[in-house]
Amino acid sequence: MSEEDEVMQVVHGRVKWFDPTKGFGFIVSDQTDADILLHANVLRNFGQGSVADGAGIEVRVQRTQRGVQAVEVLRIDPPEGVVVPFGEDAAQMVSEDILALPLEPARVKWFDKGKGFGFANVFGRAEDVFIHAEVLRVSGFADLQAGEAVALRIIEGKRGRMAIQVVSWEAAARDKP
């Protein structure tokens, strides 16, 4: 049996860094002695074009002649210890309250990482939904592209509707009961 045929194993780790422009990044894990290559195509197959540095990640890996590579993303968790800047709009909400909100299908109108925010349109509704960069980060994303399909958990803020969680379209469809 060659190294290419070696049985794939599931590994839990953290995203060391991921650069969507370069098309790859690396994962660190106590379960392997080397960094794990995460290619953009593997991430896209999971339904995301980016992932936040420090995000928890569960992947199926394979050892090859070139090192350990992720071949499938199974789960992405937000980076630990991040506080979402909701201010008074969601001050009383706990994670159970947030998860009880419905996921609303939306398409990204635009997102500017440099400005730290963007907007999406929920299908069937006219008003825009505000997406803050920190909400994106705690949802496990590093960036969004115009036209990208996502699912949002939304609250009514002082200035209108705002996302408090972003989920990839594929993950939302996969997790439906």
PDB file of C-alpha atoms in Angstrom:
ATOM      1  CA  MET A   1       0.000   0.000   0.000  1.00  0.00           C
ATOM      2  CA  SER A   2       1.416   3.402  -1.000  1.00  0.00           C
ATOM      3  CA  GLU A   3       1.238   6.545   1.148  1.00  0.00           C
ATOM      4  CA  GLU A   4      -1.498   7.861  -1.190  1.00  0.00           C
ATOM      5  CA  ASP A   5      -3.659   4.894  -0.191  1.00  0.00           C
ATOM      6  CA  GLU A   6      -3.177   5.377   3.546  1.00  0.00           C
ATOM      7  CA  VAL A   7      -6.458   5.427   5.472  1.00  0.00           C
ATOM      8  CA  MET A   8      -7.753   8.929   6.094  1.00  0.00           C
ATOM      9  CA  GLN A   9      -8.212   9.994   9.697  1.00  0.00           C
ATOM     10  CA  VAL A  10     -10.298  12.704  11.338  1.00  0.00           C
ATOM     11  CA  VAL A  11      -8.257  15.445  13.024  1.00  0.00           C
ATOM     12  CA  HIS A  12      -9.320  18.335  15.269  1.00  0.00           C
ATOM     13  CA  GLY A  13      -7.238  21.503  15.192  1.00  0.00           C
ATOM     14  CA  ARG A  14      -7.104  25.286  14.770  1.00  0.00           C
ATOM     15  CA  VAL A  15      -6.596  27.316  11.621  1.00  0.00           C
ATOM     16  CA  LYS A  16      -3.043  28.687  11.818  1.00  0.00           C
ATOM     17  CA  TRP A  17      -3.710  30.976   8.855  1.00  0.00           C
ATOM     18  CA  PHE A  18      -5.663  30.926   5.609  1.00  0.00           C
ATOM     19  CA  ASP A  19      -5.164  33.253   2.642  1.00  0.00           C
ATOM     20  CA  PRO A  20      -8.009  33.164   0.079  1.00  0.00           C
ATOM     21  CA  THR A  21      -5.812  35.029  -2.431  1.00  0.00           C
ATOM     22  CA  LYS A  22      -3.099  32.368  -2.272  1.00  0.00           C
ATOM     23  CA  GLY A  23      -5.738  29.643  -2.193  1.00  0.00           C
ATOM     24  CA  PHE A  24      -4.455  27.779   0.848  1.00  0.00           C
ATOM     25  CA  GLY A  25      -3.548  27.907   4.511  1.00  0.00           C
ATOM     26  CA  PHE A  26      -2.520  25.637   7.363  1.00  0.00           C
ATOM     27  CA  ILE A  27      -4.068  23.916  10.351  1.00  0.00           C
ATOM     28  CA  VAL A  28      -2.223  22.996  13.544  1.00  0.00           C
ATOM     29  CA  SER A  29      -3.244  20.023  15.663  1.00  0.00           C
ATOM     30  CA  ASP A  30      -1.896  18.049  18.598  1.00  0.00           C
ATOM     31  CA  GLN A  31      -2.826  14.918  16.625  1.00  0.00           C
ATOM     32  CA  THR A  32      -0.120  15.426  13.965  1.00  0.00           C
ATOM     33  CA  ASP A  33       3.540  16.368  14.099  1.00  0.00           C
ATOM     34  CA  ALA A  34       3.293  18.618  11.029  1.00  0.00           C
ATOM     35  CA  ASP A  35       1.052  21.465   9.907  1.00  0.00           C
ATOM     36  CA  ILE A  36      -1.901  20.338   7.780  1.00  0.00           C
ATOM     37  CA  LEU A  37      -2.371  21.924   4.360  1.00  0.00           C
ATOM     38  CA  LEU A  38      -5.881  23.334   3.810  1.00  0.00           C
ATOM     39  CA  HIS A  39      -6.501  24.034   0.123  1.00  0.00           C
ATOM     40  CA  ALA A  40      -9.185  26.522  -0.952  1.00  0.00           C
ATOM     41  CA  ASN A  41     -11.007  23.834  -2.993  1.00  0.00           C
ATOM     42  CA  VAL A  42     -11.407  21.657   0.110  1.00  0.00           C
ATOM     43  CA  LEU A  43     -12.809  24.649   2.002  1.00  0.00           C
ATOM     44  CA  ARG A  44     -15.139  25.531  -0.914  1.00  0.00           C
ATOM     45  CA  ASN A  45     -16.461  21.960  -0.936  1.00  0.00           C
ATOM     46  CA  PHE A  46     -17.558  22.646   2.658  1.00  0.00           C
ATOM     47  CA  GLY A  47     -19.319  25.786   1.418  1.00  0.00           C
ATOM     48  CA  GLN A  48     -16.962  28.558   2.534  1.00  0.00           C
ATOM     49  CA  GLY A  49     -14.518  30.683   0.581  1.00  0.00           C
ATOM     50  CA  SER A  50     -12.562  31.699   3.667  1.00  0.00           C
ATOM     51  CA  VAL A  51     -12.025  30.748   7.303  1.00  0.00           C
ATOM     52  CA  ALA A  52     -10.935  32.881  10.254  1.00  0.00           C
ATOM     53  CA  ASP A  53      -7.476  32.464  11.744  1.00  0.00           C
ATOM     54  CA  GLY A  54      -7.818  30.648  15.063  1.00  0.00           C
ATOM     55  CA  ALA A  55     -11.105  28.983  14.114  1.00  0.00           C
ATOM     56  CA  GLY A  56     -11.567  25.452  15.390  1.00  0.00           C
ATOM     57  CA  ILE A  57     -11.743  22.949  12.579  1.00  0.00           C
ATOM     58  CA  GLU A  58     -12.391  19.249  12.132  1.00  0.00           C
ATOM     59  CA  VAL A  59     -11.019  17.735   8.932  1.00  0.00           C
ATOM     60  CA  ARG A  60     -10.401  14.391   7.319  1.00  0.00           C
ATOM     61  CA  VAL A  61      -6.691  14.232   6.434  1.00  0.00           C
ATOM     62  CA  GLN A  62      -4.449  12.139   4.264  1.00  0.00           C
ATOM     63  CA  ARG A  63      -0.673  11.736   4.458  1.00  0.00           C
ATOM     64  CA  THR A  64       0.969  12.153   1.081  1.00  0.00           C
ATOM     65  CA  GLN A  65       4.553  12.406  -0.141  1.00  0.00           C
ATOM     66  CA  ARG A  66       4.165  16.197   0.169  1.00  0.00           C
ATOM     67  CA  GLY A  67       2.928  16.083   3.792  1.00  0.00           C
ATOM     68  CA  VAL A  68      -0.403  15.999   5.611  1.00  0.00           C
ATOM     69  CA  GLN A  69      -3.338  17.482   3.674  1.00  0.00           C
ATOM     70  CA  ALA A  70      -6.964  18.096   4.543  1.00  0.00           C
ATOM     71  CA  VAL A  71      -9.199  16.320   2.043  1.00  0.00           C
ATOM     72  CA  GLU A  72     -12.570  17.177   3.626  1.00  0.00           C
ATOM     73  CA  VAL A  73     -13.765  19.789   6.118  1.00  0.00           C
ATOM     74  CA  LEU A  74     -16.272  18.293   8.552  1.00  0.00           C
ATOM     75  CA  ARG A  75     -16.874  21.211  10.920  1.00  0.00           C
ATOM     76  CA  ILE A  76     -15.721  24.774  11.599  1.00  0.00           C
ATOM     77  CA  ASP A  77     -16.104  26.451  14.996  1.00  0.00           C
ATOM     78  CA  PRO A  78     -15.589  30.155  15.717  1.00  0.00           C
ATOM     79  CA  PRO A  79     -12.290  31.259  17.256  1.00  0.00           C
ATOM     80  CA  GLU A  80     -12.314  31.008  21.063  1.00  0.00           C
ATOM     81  CA  GLY A  81     -12.663  34.000  23.360  1.00  0.00           C
ATOM     82  CA  VAL A  82     -14.083  36.442  20.820  1.00  0.00           C
ATOM     83  CA  VAL A  83     -16.665  38.948  22.019  1.00  0.00           C
ATOM     84  CA  VAL A  84     -19.209  40.122  19.456  1.00  0.00           C
ATOM     85  CA  PRO A  85     -19.757  43.910  19.469  1.00  0.00           C
ATOM     86  CA  PHE A  86     -23.572  43.985  19.629  1.00  0.00           C
ATOM     87  CA  GLY A  87     -23.829  46.754  22.197  1.00  0.00           C
ATOM     88  CA  GLU A  88     -27.330  47.215  23.554  1.00  0.00           C
ATOM     89  CA  ASP A  89     -28.953  45.543  20.539  1.00  0.00           C
ATOM     90  CA  ALA A  90     -28.276  42.012  21.808  1.00  0.00           C
ATOM     91  CA  ALA A  91     -26.923  42.600  25.306  1.00  0.00           C
ATOM     92  CA  GLN A  92     -29.422  40.221  26.927  1.00  0.00           C
ATOM     93  CA  MET A  93     -29.034  37.413  24.379  1.00  0.00           C
ATOM     94  CA  VAL A  94     -27.317  34.156  25.269  1.00  0.00           C
ATOM     95  CA  SER A  95     -26.173  31.544  22.764  1.00  0.00           C
ATOM     96  CA  GLU A  96     -29.380  29.505  23.202  1.00  0.00           C
ATOM     97  CA  ASP A  97     -31.418  32.613  22.269  1.00  0.00           C
ATOM     98  CA  ILE A  98     -29.260  33.181  19.213  1.00  0.00           C
ATOM     99  CA  LEU A  99     -29.504  29.544  18.069  1.00  0.00           C
ATOM    100  CA  ALA A 100     -33.297  29.693  18.519  1.00  0.00           C
ATOM    101  CA  LEU A 101     -33.523  32.395  15.828  1.00  0.00           C
ATOM    102  CA  PRO A 102     -34.363  31.122  12.350  1.00  0.00           C
ATOM    103  CA  LEU A 103     -31.692  30.931   9.661  1.00  0.00           C
ATOM    104  CA  GLU A 104     -32.747  33.265   6.860  1.00  0.00           C
ATOM    105  CA  PRO A 105     -31.446  32.617   3.324  1.00  0.00           C
ATOM    106  CA  ALA A 106     -29.509  35.597   1.961  1.00  0.00           C
ATOM    107  CA  ARG A 107     -27.055  36.730  -0.683  1.00  0.00           C
ATOM    108  CA  VAL A 108     -24.099  38.992   0.076  1.00  0.00           C
ATOM    109  CA  LYS A 109     -24.602  42.404  -1.511  1.00  0.00           C
ATOM    110  CA  TRP A 110     -21.058  43.547  -0.651  1.00  0.00           C
ATOM    111  CA  PHE A 111     -18.525  43.109   2.120  1.00  0.00           C
ATOM    112  CA  ASP A 112     -15.426  45.261   2.621  1.00  0.00           C
ATOM    113  CA  LYS A 113     -12.928  43.647   4.983  1.00  0.00           C
ATOM    114  CA  GLY A 114     -10.997  46.931   5.247  1.00  0.00           C
ATOM    115  CA  LYS A 115     -14.093  48.840   6.389  1.00  0.00           C
ATOM    116  CA  GLY A 116     -15.089  45.968   8.665  1.00  0.00           C
ATOM    117  CA  PHE A 117     -18.647  45.544   7.465  1.00  0.00           C
ATOM    118  CA  GLY A 118     -20.983  44.828   4.579  1.00  0.00           C
ATOM    119  CA  PHE A 119     -24.571  44.070   3.699  1.00  0.00           C
ATOM    120  CA  ALA A 120     -26.690  41.167   2.507  1.00  0.00           C
ATOM    121  CA  ASN A 121     -30.183  40.837   1.069  1.00  0.00           C
ATOM    122  CA  VAL A 122     -32.549  38.277   2.567  1.00  0.00           C
ATOM    123  CA  PHE A 123     -34.622  36.536  -0.083  1.00  0.00           C
ATOM    124  CA  GLY A 124     -38.113  38.024  -0.284  1.00  0.00           C
ATOM    125  CA  ARG A 125     -37.296  41.150   1.775  1.00  0.00           C
ATOM    126  CA  ALA A 126     -36.393  44.622   0.536  1.00  0.00           C
ATOM    127  CA  GLU A 127     -34.221  45.966   3.370  1.00  0.00           C
ATOM    128  CA  ASP A 128     -30.503  45.288   3.706  1.00  0.00           C
ATOM    129  CA  VAL A 129     -29.031  43.313   6.606  1.00  0.00           C
ATOM    130  CA  PHE A 130     -25.861  44.723   8.195  1.00  0.00           C
ATOM    131  CA  ILE A 131     -22.956  42.289   8.704  1.00  0.00           C
ATOM    132  CA  HIS A 132     -20.118  43.365  11.023  1.00  0.00           C
ATOM    133  CA  ALA A 133     -16.628  41.877  10.525  1.00  0.00           C
ATOM    134  CA  GLU A 134     -16.552  40.546  14.114  1.00  0.00           C
ATOM    135  CA  VAL A 135     -19.847  38.711  13.570  1.00  0.00           C
ATOM    136  CA  LEU A 136     -18.280  37.204  10.477  1.00  0.00           C
ATOM    137  CA  ARG A 137     -15.152  36.223  12.423  1.00  0.00           C
ATOM    138  CA  VAL A 138     -17.013  34.615  15.329  1.00  0.00           C
ATOM    139  CA  SER A 139     -19.050  32.729  12.733  1.00  0.00           C
ATOM    140  CA  GLY A 140     -15.774  31.234  11.445  1.00  0.00           C
ATOM    141  CA  PHE A 141     -15.351  33.328   8.270  1.00  0.00           C
ATOM    142  CA  ALA A 142     -12.517  35.663   7.281  1.00  0.00           C
ATOM    143  CA  ASP A 143     -14.283  37.356   4.348  1.00  0.00           C
ATOM    144  CA  LEU A 144     -17.375  37.242   2.123  1.00  0.00           C
ATOM    145  CA  GLN A 145     -17.695  37.760  -1.620  1.00  0.00           C
ATOM    146  CA  ALA A 146     -20.456  39.695  -3.382  1.00  0.00           C
ATOM    147  CA  GLY A 147     -23.099  37.255  -4.590  1.00  0.00           C
ATOM    148  CA  GLU A 148     -22.151  34.545  -2.070  1.00  0.00           C
ATOM    149  CA  ALA A 149     -25.153  32.605  -0.713  1.00  0.00           C
ATOM    150  CA  VAL A 150     -25.322  32.459   3.090  1.00  0.00           C
ATOM    151  CA  ALA A 151     -27.828  31.886   5.870  1.00  0.00           C
ATOM    152  CA  LEU A 152     -28.153  34.542   8.582  1.00  0.00           C
ATOM    153  CA  ARG A 153     -29.534  34.737  12.099  1.00  0.00           C
ATOM    154  CA  ILE A 154     -30.812  38.300  12.394  1.00  0.00           C
ATOM    155  CA  ILE A 155     -31.933  40.680  15.125  1.00  0.00           C
ATOM    156  CA  GLU A 156     -33.665  44.037  14.883  1.00  0.00           C
ATOM    157  CA  GLY A 157     -31.126  46.685  15.928  1.00  0.00           C
ATOM    158  CA  LYS A 158     -31.536  50.427  16.512  1.00  0.00           C
ATOM    159  CA  ARG A 159     -30.500  51.089  12.909  1.00  0.00           C
ATOM    160  CA  GLY A 160     -32.298  48.157  11.306  1.00  0.00           C
ATOM    161  CA  ARG A 161     -31.732  44.466  10.767  1.00  0.00           C
ATOM    162  CA  MET A 162     -28.290  43.108  11.644  1.00  0.00           C
ATOM    163  CA  ALA A 163     -26.766  39.647  11.413  1.00  0.00           C
ATOM    164  CA  ILE A 164     -25.634  38.039  14.645  1.00  0.00           C
ATOM    165  CA  GLN A 165     -24.507  34.807  12.975  1.00  0.00           C
ATOM    166  CA  VAL A 166     -23.425  33.893   9.443  1.00  0.00           C
ATOM    167  CA  VAL A 167     -23.598  30.282   8.246  1.00  0.00           C
ATOM    168  CA  SER A 168     -22.476  29.014   4.848  1.00  0.00           C
ATOM    169  CA  TRP A 169     -25.370  28.085   2.577  1.00  0.00           C
ATOM    170  CA  GLU A 170     -24.102  24.506   2.277  1.00  0.00           C
ATOM    171  CA  ALA A 171     -23.732  24.086   6.055  1.00  0.00           C
ATOM    172  CA  ALA A 172     -27.237  25.456   6.646  1.00  0.00           C
ATOM    173  CA  ALA A 173     -28.672  23.051   4.054  1.00  0.00           C
ATOM    174  CA  ARG A 174     -26.674  20.136   5.504  1.00  0.00           C
ATOM    175  CA  ASP A 175     -27.807  20.832   9.080  1.00  0.00           C
ATOM    176  CA  LYS A 176     -31.542  21.093   8.276  1.00  0.00           C
ATOM    177  CA  PRO A 177     -33.638  18.602  10.278  1.00  0.00           C
TER     178      PRO A 177
END
